[in-house]
PDB file of C-alpha atoms in Angstrom:
ATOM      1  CA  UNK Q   1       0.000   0.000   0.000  1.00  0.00           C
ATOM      2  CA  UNK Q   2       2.780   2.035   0.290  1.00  0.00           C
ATOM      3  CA  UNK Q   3       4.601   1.648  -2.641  1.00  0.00           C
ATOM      4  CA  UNK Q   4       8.124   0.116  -1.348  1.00  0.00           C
ATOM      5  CA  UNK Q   5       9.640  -3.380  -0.216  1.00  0.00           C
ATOM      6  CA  UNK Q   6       8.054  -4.054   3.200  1.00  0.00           C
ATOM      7  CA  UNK Q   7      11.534  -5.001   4.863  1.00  0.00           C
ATOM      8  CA  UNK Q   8      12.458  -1.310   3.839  1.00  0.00           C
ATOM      9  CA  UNK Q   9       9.901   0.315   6.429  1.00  0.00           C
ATOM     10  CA  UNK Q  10      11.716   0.564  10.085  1.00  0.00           C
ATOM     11  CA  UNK Q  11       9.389  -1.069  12.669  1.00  0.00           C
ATOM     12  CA  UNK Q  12       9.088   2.436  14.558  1.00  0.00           C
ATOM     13  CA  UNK Q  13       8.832   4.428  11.243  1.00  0.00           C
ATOM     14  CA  UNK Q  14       5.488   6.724  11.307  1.00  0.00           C
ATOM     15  CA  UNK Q  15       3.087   5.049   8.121  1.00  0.00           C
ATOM     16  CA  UNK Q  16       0.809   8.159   7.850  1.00  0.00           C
ATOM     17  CA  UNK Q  17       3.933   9.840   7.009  1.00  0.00           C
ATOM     18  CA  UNK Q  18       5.237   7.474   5.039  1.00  0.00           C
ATOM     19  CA  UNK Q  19       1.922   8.049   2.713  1.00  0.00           C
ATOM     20  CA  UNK Q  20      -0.106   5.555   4.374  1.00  0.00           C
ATOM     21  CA  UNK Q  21      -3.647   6.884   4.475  1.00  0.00           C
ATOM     22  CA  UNK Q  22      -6.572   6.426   6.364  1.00  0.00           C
ATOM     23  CA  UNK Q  23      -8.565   4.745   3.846  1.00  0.00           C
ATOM     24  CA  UNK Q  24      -5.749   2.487   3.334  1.00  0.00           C
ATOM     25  CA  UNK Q  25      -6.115   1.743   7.049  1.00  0.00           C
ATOM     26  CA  UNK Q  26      -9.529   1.200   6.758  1.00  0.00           C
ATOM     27  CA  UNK Q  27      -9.216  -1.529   3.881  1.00  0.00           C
ATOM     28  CA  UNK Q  28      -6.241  -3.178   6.715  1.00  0.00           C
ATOM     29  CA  UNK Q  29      -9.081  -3.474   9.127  1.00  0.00           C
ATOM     30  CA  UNK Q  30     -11.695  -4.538   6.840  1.00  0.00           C
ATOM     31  CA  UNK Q  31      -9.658  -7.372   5.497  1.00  0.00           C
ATOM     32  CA  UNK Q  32      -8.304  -8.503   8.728  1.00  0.00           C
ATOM     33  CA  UNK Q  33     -11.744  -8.733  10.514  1.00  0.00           C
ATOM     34  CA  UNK Q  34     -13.032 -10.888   7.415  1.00  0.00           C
ATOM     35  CA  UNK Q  35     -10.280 -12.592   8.440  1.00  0.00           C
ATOM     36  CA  UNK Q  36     -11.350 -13.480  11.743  1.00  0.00           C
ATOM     37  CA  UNK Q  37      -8.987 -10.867  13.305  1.00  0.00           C
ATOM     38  CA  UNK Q  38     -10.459  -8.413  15.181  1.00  0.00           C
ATOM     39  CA  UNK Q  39      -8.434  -5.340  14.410  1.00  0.00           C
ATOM     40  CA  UNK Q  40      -9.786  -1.697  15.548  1.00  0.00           C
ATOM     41  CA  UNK Q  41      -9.658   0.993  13.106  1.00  0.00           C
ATOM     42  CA  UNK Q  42      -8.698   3.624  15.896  1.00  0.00           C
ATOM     43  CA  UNK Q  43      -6.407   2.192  17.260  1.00  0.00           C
ATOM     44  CA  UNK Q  44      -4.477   1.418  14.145  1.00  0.00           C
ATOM     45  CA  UNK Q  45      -4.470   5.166  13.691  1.00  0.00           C
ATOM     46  CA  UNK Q  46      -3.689   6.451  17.271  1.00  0.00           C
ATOM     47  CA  UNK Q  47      -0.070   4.485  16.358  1.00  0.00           C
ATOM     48  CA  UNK Q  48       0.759   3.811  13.016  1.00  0.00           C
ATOM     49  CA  UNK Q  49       4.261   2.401  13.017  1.00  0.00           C
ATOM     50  CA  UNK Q  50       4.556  -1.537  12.364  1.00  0.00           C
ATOM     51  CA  UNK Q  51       5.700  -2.378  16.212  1.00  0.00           C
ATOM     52  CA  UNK Q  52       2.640  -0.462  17.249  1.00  0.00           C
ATOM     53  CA  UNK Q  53       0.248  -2.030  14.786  1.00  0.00           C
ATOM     54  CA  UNK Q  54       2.230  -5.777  15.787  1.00  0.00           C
ATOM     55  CA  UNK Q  55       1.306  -4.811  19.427  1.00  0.00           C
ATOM     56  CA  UNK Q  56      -2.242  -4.423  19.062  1.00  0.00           C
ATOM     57  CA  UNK Q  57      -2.917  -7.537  16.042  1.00  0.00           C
ATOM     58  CA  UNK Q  58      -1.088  -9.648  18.405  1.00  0.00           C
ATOM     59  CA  UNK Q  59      -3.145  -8.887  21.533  1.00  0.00           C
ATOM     60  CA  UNK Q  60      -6.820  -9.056  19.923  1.00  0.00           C
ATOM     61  CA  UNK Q  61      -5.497 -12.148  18.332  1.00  0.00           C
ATOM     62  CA  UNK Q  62      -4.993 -13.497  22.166  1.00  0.00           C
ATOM     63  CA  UNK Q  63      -8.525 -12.246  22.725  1.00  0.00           C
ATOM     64  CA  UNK Q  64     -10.204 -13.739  20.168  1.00  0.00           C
ATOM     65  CA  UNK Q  65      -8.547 -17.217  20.709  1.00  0.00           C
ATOM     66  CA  UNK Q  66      -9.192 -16.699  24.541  1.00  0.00           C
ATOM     67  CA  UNK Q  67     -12.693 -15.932  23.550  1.00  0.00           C
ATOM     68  CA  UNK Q  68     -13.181 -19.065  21.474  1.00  0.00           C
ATOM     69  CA  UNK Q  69     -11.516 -21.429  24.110  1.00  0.00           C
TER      70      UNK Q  69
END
């Protein structure tokens, strides 16, 4: 979505400035939650870097499995 290799965006590097926009964000979350992810659009955007982003998919991926257990 942004144009470049993904292992050439720094895990701390700021996506909206790196031309990532918020529709772009909003197609992320869209496609994640269809897949059974349940990834929130706001907080995607309160910190767009990739660790940030890693943080967040990682924990409602723990919810949703502790959810389904």
């Amino acid at each position: 979505m942004l144009g470049v290799q993904p292992d050439t965006v720094p895990a701390d590097a700021h996506l909206v400035h790196l031309g990532l926009g918020s529709l772009e964000m909003m197609r992320l979350v869209t496609r994640w939650r269809r897949q059974g992810l349940p990834a929130e659009f706001a907080e995607l955007a309160a910190a767009p870097t990739l660790d940030a982003w890693h943080r967040h998919l990682t924990d409602a991926w723990h919810a949703r499995e502790a959810e389904v257990a």
